[in-house]
Coordinates of C-alpha atoms and ligand atoms in Angstrom, one line a residue:
X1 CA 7.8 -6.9 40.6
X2 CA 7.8 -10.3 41.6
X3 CA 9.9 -13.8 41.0
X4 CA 8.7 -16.9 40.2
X5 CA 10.3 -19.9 41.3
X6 CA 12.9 -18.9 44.7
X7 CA 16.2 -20.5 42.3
X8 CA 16.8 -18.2 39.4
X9 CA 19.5 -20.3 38.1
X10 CA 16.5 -23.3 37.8
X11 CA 14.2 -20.7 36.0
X12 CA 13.4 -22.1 32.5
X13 CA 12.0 -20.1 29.9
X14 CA 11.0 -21.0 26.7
X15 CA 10.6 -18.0 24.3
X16 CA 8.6 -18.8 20.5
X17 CA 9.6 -16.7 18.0
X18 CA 12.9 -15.1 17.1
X19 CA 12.3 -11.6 16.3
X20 CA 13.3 -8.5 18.2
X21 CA 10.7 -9.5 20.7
X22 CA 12.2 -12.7 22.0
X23 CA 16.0 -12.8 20.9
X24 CA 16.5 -9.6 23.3
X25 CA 14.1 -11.0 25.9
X26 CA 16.6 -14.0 25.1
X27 CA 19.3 -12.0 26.1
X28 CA 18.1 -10.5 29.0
X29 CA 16.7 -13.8 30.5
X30 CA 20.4 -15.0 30.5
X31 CA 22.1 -12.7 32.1
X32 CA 19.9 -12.8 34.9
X33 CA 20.4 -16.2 35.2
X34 CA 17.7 -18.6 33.4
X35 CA 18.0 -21.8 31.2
X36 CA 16.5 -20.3 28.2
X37 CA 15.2 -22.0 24.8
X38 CA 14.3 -20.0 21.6
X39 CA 12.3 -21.8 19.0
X40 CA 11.9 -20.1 15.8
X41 CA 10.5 -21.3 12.7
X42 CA 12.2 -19.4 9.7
X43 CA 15.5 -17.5 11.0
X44 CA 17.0 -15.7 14.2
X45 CA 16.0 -12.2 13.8
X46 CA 12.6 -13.1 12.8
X47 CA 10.8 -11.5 9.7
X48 CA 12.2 -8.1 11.5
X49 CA 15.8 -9.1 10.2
X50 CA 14.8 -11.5 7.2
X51 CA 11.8 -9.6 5.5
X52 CA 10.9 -6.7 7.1
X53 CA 13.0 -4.1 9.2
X54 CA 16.4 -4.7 8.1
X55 CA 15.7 -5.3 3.9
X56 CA 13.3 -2.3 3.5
X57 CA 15.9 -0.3 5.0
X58 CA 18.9 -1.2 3.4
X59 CA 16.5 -0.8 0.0
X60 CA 15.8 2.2 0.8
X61 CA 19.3 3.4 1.6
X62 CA 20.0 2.7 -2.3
X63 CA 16.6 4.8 -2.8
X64 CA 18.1 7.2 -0.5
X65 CA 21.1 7.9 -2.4
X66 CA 19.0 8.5 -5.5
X67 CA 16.5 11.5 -4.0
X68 CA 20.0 13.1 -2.8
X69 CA 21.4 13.5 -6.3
X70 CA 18.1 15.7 -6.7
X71 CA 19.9 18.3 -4.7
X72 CA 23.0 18.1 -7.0
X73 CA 22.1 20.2 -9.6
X74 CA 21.0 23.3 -6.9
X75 CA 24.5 22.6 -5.4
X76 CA 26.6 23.5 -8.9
X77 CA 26.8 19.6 -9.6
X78 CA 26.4 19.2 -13.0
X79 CA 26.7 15.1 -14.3
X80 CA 28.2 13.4 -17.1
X81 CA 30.8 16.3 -17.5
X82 CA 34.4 15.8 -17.2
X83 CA 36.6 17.2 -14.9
X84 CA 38.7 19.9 -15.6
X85 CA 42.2 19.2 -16.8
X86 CA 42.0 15.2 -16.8
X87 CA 41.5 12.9 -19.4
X88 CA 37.7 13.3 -19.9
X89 CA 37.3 9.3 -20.9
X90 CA 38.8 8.5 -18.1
X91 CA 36.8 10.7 -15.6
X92 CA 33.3 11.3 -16.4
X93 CA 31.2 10.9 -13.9
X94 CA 29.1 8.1 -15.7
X95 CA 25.1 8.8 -15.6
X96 CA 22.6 6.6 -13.0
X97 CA 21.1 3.6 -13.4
X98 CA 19.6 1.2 -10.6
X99 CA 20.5 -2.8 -10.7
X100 CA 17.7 -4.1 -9.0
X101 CA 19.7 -7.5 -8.6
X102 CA 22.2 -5.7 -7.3
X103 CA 20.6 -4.0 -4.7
X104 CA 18.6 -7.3 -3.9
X105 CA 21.1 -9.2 -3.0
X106 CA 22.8 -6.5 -1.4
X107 CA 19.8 -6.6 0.8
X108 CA 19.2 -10.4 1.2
X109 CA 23.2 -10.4 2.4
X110 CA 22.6 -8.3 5.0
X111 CA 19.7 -9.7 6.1
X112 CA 21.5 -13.2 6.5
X113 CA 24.3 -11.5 8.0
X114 CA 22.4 -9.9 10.3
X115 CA 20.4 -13.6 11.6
X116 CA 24.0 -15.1 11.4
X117 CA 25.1 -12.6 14.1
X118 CA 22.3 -12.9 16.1
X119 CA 22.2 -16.8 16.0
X120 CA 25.7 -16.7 16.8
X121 CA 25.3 -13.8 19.9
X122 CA 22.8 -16.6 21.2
X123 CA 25.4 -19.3 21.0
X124 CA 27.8 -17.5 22.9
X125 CA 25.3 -16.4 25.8
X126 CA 24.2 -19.8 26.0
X127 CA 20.6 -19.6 24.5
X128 CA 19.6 -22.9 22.9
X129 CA 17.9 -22.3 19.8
X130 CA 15.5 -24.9 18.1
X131 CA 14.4 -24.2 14.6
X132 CA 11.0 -25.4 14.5
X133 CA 7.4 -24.5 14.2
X134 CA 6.2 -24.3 18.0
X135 CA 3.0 -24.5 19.8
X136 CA 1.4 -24.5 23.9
X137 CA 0.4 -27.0 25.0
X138 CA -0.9 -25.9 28.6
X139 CA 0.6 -22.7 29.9
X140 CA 3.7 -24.7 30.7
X141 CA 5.0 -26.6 28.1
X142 CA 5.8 -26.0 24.5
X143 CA 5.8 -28.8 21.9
X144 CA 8.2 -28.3 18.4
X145 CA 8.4 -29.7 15.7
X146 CA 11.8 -29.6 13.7
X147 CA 12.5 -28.2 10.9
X148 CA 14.7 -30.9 9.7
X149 CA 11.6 -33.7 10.6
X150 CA 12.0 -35.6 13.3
X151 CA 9.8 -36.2 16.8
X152 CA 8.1 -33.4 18.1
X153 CA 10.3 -31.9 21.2
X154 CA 8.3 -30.9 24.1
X155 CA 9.8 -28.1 26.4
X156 CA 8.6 -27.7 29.7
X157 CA 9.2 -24.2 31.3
X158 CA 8.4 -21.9 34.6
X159 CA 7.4 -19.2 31.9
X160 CA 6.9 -19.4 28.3
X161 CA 7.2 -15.5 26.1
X162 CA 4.9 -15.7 23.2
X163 CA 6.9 -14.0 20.8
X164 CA 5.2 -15.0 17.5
X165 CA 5.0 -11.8 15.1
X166 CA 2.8 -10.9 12.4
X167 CA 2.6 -11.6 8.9
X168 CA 1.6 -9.7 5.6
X169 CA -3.1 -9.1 5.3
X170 CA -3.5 -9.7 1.8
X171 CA -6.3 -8.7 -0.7
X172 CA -9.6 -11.3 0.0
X173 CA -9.4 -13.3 -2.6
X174 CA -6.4 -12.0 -4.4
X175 CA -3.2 -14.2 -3.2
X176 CA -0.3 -13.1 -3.4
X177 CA 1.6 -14.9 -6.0
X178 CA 5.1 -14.0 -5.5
X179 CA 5.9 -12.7 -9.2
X180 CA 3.1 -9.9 -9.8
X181 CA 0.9 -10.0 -6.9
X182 CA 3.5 -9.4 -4.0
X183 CA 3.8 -8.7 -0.5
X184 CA 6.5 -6.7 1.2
X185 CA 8.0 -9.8 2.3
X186 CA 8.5 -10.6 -1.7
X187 CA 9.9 -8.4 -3.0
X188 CA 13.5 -8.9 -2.5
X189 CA 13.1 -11.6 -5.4
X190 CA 12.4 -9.2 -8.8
X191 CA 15.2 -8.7 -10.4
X192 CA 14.6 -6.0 -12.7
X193 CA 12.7 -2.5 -11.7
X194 CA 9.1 -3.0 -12.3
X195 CA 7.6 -1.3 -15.4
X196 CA 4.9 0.4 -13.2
X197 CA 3.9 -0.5 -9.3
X198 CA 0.7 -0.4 -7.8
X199 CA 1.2 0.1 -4.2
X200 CA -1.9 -0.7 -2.1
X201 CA -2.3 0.6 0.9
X202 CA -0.5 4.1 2.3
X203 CA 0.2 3.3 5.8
X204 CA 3.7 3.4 6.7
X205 CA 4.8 0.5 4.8
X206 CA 2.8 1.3 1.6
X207 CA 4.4 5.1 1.9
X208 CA 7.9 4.0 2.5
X209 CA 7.8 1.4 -0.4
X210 CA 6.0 3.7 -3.0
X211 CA 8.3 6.6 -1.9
X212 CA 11.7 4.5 -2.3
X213 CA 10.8 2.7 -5.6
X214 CA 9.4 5.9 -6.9
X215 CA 12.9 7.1 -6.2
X216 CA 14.4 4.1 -7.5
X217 CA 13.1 5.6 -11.0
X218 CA 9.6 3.4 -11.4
X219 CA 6.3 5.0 -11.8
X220 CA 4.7 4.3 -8.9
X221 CA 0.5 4.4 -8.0
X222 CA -0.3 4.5 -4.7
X223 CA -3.8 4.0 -3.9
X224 CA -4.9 5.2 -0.8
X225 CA -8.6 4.6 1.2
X226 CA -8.6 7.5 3.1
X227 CA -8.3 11.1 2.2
X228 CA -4.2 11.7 2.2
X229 CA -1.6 9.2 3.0
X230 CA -0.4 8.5 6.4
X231 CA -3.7 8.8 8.0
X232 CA -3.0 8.7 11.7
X233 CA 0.2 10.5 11.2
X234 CA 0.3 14.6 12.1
X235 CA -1.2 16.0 9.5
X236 CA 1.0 18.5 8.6
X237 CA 4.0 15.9 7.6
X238 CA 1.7 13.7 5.9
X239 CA 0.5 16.8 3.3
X240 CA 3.9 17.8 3.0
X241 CA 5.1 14.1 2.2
X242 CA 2.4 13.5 -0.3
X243 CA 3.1 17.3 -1.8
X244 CA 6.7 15.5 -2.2
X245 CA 5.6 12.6 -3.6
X246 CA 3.4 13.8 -6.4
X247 CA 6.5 16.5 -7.3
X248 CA 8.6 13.8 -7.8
X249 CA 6.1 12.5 -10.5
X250 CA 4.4 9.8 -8.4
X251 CA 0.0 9.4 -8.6
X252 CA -1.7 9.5 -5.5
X253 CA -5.3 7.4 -6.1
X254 CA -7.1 9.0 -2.6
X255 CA -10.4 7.9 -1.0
X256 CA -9.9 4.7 -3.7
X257 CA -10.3 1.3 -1.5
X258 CA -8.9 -1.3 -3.5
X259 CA -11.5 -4.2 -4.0
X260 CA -9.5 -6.8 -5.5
X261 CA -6.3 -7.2 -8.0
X262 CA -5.5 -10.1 -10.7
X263 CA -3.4 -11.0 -13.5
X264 CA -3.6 -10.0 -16.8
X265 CA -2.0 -11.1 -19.6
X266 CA 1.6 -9.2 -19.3
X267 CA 0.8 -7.3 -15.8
X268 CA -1.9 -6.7 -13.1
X269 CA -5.4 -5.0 -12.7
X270 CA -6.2 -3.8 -9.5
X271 CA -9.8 -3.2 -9.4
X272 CA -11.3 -0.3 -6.7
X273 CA -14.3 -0.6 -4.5
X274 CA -16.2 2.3 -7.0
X275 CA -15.5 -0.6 -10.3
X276 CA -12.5 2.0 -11.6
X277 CA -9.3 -0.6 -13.1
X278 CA -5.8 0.7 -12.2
X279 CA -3.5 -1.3 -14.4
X280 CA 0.0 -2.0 -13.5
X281 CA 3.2 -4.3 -14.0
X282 CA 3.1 -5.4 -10.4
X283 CA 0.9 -4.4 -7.1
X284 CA 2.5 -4.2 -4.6
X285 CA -0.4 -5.1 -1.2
X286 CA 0.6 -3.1 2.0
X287 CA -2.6 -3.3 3.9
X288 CA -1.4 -4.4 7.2
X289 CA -0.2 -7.6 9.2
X290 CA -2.2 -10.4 11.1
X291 CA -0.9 -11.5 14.2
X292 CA 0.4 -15.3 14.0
X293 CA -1.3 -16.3 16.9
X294 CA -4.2 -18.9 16.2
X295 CA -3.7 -22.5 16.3
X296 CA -0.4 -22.7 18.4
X297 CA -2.6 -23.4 21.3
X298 CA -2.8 -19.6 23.0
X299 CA -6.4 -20.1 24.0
X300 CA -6.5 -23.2 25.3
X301 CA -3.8 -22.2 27.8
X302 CA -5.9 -19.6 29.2
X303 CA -4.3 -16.4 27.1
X304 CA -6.8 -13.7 25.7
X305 CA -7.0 -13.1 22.4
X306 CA -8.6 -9.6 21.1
X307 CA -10.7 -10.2 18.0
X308 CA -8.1 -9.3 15.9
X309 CA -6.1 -11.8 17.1
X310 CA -3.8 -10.2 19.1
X311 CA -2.5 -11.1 22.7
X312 CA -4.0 -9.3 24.9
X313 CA -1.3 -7.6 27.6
X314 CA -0.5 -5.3 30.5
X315 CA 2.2 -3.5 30.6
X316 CA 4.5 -5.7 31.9
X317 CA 4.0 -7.9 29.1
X318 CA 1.6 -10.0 31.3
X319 CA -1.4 -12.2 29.4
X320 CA -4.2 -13.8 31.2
X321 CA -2.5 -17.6 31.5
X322 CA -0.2 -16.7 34.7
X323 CA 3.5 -17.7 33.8
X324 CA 2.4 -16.6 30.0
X325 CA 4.1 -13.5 28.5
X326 CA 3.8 -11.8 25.2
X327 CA 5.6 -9.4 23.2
X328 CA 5.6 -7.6 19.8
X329 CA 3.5 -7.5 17.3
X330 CA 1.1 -10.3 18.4
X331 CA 0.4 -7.9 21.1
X332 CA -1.0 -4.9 18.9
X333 CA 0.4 -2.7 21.4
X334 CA 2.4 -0.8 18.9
X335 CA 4.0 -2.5 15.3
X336 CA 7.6 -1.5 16.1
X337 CA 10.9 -3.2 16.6
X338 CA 12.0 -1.5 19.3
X339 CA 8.8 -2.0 21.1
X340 CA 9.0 -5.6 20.8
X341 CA 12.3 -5.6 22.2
X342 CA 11.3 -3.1 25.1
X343 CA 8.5 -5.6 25.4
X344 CA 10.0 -8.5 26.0
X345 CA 13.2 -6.8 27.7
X346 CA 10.6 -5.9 30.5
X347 CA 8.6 -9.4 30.3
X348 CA 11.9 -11.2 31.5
X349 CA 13.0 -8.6 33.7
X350 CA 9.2 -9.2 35.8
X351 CA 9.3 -12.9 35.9
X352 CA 13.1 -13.0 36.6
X353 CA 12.2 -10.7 39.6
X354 CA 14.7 -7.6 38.5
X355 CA 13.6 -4.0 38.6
X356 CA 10.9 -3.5 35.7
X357 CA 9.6 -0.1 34.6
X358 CA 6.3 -0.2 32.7
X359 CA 6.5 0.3 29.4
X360 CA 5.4 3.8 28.4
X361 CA 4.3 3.9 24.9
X362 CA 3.6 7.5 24.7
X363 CA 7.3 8.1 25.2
X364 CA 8.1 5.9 21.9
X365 CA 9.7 7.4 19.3
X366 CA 8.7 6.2 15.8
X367 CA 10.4 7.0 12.4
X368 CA 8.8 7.0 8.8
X369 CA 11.6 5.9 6.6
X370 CA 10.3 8.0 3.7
X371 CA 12.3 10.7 2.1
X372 CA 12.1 12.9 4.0
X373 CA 11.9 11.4 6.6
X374 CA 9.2 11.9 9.3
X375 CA 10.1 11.3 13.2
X376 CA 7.5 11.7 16.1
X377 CA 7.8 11.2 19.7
X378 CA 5.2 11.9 22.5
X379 CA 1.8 13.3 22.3
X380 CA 0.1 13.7 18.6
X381 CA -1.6 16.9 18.2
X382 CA -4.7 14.8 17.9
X383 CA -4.3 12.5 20.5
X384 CA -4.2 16.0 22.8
X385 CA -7.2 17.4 21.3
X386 CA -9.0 13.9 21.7
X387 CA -7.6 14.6 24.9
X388 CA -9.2 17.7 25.5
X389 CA -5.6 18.6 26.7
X390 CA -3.7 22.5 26.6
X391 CA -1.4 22.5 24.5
X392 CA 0.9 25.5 22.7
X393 CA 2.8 24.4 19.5
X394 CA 5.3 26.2 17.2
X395 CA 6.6 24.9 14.2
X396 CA 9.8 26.4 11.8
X397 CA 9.7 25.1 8.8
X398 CA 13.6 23.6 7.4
X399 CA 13.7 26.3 4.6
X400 CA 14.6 28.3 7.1
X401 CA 17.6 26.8 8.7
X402 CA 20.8 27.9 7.9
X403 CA 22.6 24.6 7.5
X404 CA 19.5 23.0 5.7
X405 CA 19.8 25.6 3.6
X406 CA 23.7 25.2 2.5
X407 CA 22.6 21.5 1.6
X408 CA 20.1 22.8 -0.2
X409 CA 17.0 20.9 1.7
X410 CA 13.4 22.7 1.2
X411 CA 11.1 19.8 2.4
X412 CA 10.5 19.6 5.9
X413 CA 9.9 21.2 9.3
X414 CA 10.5 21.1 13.1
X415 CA 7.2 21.1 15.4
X416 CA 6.6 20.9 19.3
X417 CA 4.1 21.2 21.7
X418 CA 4.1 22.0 25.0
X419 CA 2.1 22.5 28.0
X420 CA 1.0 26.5 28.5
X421 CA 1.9 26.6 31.8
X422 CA 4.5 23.9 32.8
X423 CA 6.0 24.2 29.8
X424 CA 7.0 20.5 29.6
X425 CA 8.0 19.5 26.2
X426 CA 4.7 17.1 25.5
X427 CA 5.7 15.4 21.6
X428 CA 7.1 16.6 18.3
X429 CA 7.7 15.9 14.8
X430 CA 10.7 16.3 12.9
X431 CA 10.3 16.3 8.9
X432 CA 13.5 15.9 7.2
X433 CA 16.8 13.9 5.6
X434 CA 17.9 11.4 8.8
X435 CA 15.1 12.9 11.1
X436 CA 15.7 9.6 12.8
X437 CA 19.0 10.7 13.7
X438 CA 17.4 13.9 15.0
X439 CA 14.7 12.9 17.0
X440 CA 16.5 11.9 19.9
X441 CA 16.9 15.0 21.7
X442 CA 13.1 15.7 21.7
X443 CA 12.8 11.9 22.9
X444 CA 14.7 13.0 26.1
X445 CA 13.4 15.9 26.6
X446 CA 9.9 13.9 26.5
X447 CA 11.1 10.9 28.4
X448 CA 12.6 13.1 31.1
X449 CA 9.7 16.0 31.5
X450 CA 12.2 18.6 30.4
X451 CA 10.7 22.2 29.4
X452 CA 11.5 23.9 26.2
X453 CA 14.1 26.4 28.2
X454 CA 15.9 23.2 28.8
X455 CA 16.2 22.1 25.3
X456 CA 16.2 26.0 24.7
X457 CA 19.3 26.6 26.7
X458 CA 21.4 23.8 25.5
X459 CA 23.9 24.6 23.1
X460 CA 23.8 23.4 19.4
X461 CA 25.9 23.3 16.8
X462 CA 25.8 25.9 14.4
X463 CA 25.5 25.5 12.0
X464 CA 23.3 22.7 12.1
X465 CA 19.4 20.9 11.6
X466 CA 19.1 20.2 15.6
X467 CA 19.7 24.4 15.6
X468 CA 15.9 24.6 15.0
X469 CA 14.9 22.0 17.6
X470 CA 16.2 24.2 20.0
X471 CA 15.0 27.6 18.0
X472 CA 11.1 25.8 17.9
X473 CA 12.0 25.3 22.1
X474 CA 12.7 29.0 21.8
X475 CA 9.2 29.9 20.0
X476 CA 7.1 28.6 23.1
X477 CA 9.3 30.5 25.6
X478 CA 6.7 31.8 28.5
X479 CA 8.0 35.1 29.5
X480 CA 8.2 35.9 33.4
X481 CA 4.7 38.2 34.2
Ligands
FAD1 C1 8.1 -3.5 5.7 C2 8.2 -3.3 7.2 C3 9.2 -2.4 7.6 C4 9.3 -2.2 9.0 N1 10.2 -1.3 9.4 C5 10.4 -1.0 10.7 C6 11.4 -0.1 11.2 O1 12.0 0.6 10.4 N2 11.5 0.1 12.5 C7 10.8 -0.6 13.4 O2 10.9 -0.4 14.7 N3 9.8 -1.5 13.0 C8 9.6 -1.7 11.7 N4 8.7 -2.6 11.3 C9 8.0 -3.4 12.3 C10 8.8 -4.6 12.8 O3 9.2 -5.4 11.7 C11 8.0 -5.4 13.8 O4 7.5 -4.5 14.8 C12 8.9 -6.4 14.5 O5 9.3 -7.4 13.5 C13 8.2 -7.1 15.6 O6 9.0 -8.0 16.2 P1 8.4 -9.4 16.8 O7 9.5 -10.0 17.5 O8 7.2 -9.1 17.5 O9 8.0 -10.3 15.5 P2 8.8 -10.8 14.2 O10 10.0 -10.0 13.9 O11 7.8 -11.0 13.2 O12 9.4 -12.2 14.7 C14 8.5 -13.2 15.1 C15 9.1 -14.6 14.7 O13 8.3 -15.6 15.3 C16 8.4 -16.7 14.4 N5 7.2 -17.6 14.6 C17 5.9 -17.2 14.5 N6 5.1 -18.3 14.8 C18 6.0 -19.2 15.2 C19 5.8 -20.6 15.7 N7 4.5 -21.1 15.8 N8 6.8 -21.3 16.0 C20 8.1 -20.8 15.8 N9 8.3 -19.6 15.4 C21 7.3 -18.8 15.1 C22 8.3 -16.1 13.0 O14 8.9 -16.9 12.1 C23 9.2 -14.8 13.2 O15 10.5 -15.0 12.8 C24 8.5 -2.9 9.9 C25 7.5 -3.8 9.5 C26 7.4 -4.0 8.1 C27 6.3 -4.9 7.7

């Protein structure tokens, strides 16, 4: 812990970039008292609010409500009949279509809604905002230019947050052209389904977009590099996910790197790294982000980049320029909202002089907004066998819950691992509808070193999904010698 500067209330601090990472670092930096300036190029919120985060969500809450209905007909819902003893015209339950318009601007709404909130939470906490494209010059000073044109506006500060994001890696040599070849942060702008997507890529983002426009009724490729989607991810959810997937009609192109994609007369052709041609309507390219971070003057004030491009940090959001923070996802230190916010949270909290905790990124919990959805906190099963680490692990899979079994949910499961002897809840992963929602009690069991007879001997619900958390807790029981 330290404090720079002995008068907080003099403290300036300039933050660049708007996202999660800064407007809560924002926050944080005025309630304990600094003069604070955000400078953001494109919107409060930052492309977590306007492109990213908060649109692919909200599409994929329409998506969401299509895989649902596939539970209907199991449940005695039949569609397109009328009720019983009304006036059938008036009371058919029509059949479903999807208006992509519709659920566009549904999601562009929000998004604007959700920066206009923020930009006005900043007002009223007394963070200036400057909208502008920002650089360092020196480890002190930021220089703007404005939007609107104008004279470049140079801010000096006692500590500057680098705050700058990520945007979408596209194909070399294939530009994204906003109406066939598209990134994630385009699509918001079709207006009708596509006639058949090629996603690229099936990390998270490529697996959450496939999987929700698959739902969304379009025939969907996903071509994948490695073996099975989600590499990285436990291995067990990412089979079952792409077992779901291909049910639900979708092709899975595995071990197929994608070389290259262009236009074609009415469509695209996406051509792989072994010369096969996938042909589509649109490809979608999900191969991963580049940090913003070159040429806004990070090197020459003394901060370390990683060849990648990313800030290089400690874990109190330190870089190597004293008095030069970072946070989010020019750090690399893990692509997530919440982290970005935790980051620079803690960045503030250190140079303001409160108390700071380091972040702990093995105690994040991370959700795959796919359907179902997959939640994991804590240890992976590989990281502890990379690890070398004991472990014991018990999974039950969500067939055989009671309440998923009323809603008539097969796909999923509930797995833990825990240490043999100390029996201290180490990471799990919960496969199912909302597993977001349902995470949370293995994220404080990990966060706070609980055993699985804690989580064991709290009382759910029954009957209900979190039943099985504490039924998995009750699988790795040690019985007294
Ligand atoms: C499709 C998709 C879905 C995602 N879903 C989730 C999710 O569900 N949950 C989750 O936790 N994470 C999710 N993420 C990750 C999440 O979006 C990022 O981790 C988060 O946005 C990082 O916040 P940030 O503040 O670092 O950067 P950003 O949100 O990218 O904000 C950075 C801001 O800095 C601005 N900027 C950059 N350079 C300058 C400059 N020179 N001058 C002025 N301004 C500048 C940019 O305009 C941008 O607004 C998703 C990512 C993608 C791509």
């Amino acid at each position: 812990m330290s404090a720079q500067g002995p008068d907080l209330q003099a403290t300036r601090i300039v933050i660049l970039g708007g996202g999660p990472g800064g407007y809560e670092a924002a926050l944080v930096a005025r309630r304990l008292g600094a003069e604070v300036t955000v400078v953001e190029r494109q919107g409060l919120g930052g492309s977590a609010v306007l492109t990213d985060v908060v649109p692919s969500k909200t599409l994929i809450a329409a998506a969401e409500w299509m895989t649902s209905t596939e539970r209907a007909a199991g449940l005695g819902i039949r569609f397109g009949v009328p009720r019983t003893g009304a006036d059938a015209a008036e009371t058919t339950v029509p059949g479903i279509s999807v208006d992509l318009a519709a659920v566009n601007q549904r999601v562009m709404a929000l998004a604007a809604a959700q920066s206009a909130d923020i930009r006005a939470r900043l007002d009223r906490e007394g963070v200036v905002t400057i909208l502008g494209e920002g650089r360092l010059d020196g480890p002190r000073r930021v220089v703007v230019r404005p939007a609107g044109g104008g004279d470049d506006v140079a801010l000096d500060a006692d500590a500057v947050l680098v705050s700058v994001g990520a945007t979408p890696r596209e194909l070399p040599g294939s530009p994204a052209d906003g109406e066939r070849i598209l990134t994630w942060t385009q699509l918001y702008a079709l207006q009708e389904l596509p006639e058949k997507l090629i996603v690229v890529g099936s990390g998270v983002t490529g697996a959450e977009f496939a999987g929700a426009y698959n739902a969304l009724g379009v025939d969907v490729t996903l071509v994948s590099s490695r073996d099975r989607v989600l590499p990285g991810e436990d291995a067990d959810a990412a089979e079952l996910l792409e077992g779901v997937f291909r049910s639900r009609g979708m092709t899975v192109l595995s071990r197929s790197r994608a070389a290259g994609a262009e236009r074609t007369a009415d469509g695209v052709a996406v051509t792989l790294a072994d010369g096969r041609v996938v042909e589509g309507s649109h490809v979608l390219v999900a191969v991963g982000a580049i940090p913003s971070t070159r040429g806004i003057g990070l090197e020459e004030a003394g901060v370390t980049l990683a060849p990648s491009g990313h800030v290089v940090v400690d874990k109190v959001a330190r870089t190597t320029a004293r008095g030069v923070y970072a946070a989010g996802d020019c750090t690399g230190v893990l692509p997530l909202a919440s982290v970005a916010a935790m980051q620079g949270r803690i960045a503030m909290q250190h140079v303001l002089g409160d108390a700071v905790r380091p972040i702990r990124v093995q105690d994040v919990a991370a959700n795959i907004f796919t359907s179902p959805e997959i939640a994991t906190v804590g240890k992976s099963e590989v990281a502890l066998q990379a690890a070398g680490s004991k472990y014991v692990t018990a999974t039950l899979p969500l067939s055989r819950n009671p309440r998923a079994k009323m809603l008539g949910m097969r796909d999923g499961f509930v797995k833990l691992f825990a240490h043999p002897e100390a029996s201290v809840v180490l990471g799990g992963v919960v496969v199912a509808p909302r597993a977001s929602e349902l995470i949370f009690p293995i994220t404080l069991a990990v966060s706070h070193r609980l055993t699985v007879d804690d989580v064991a001997e709290a009382f759910t619900v029954y009957p209900s999904l979190s039943g099985s958390i504490a039924e998995v807790a009750r699988m790795l029981h040690h019985p007294v010698d």
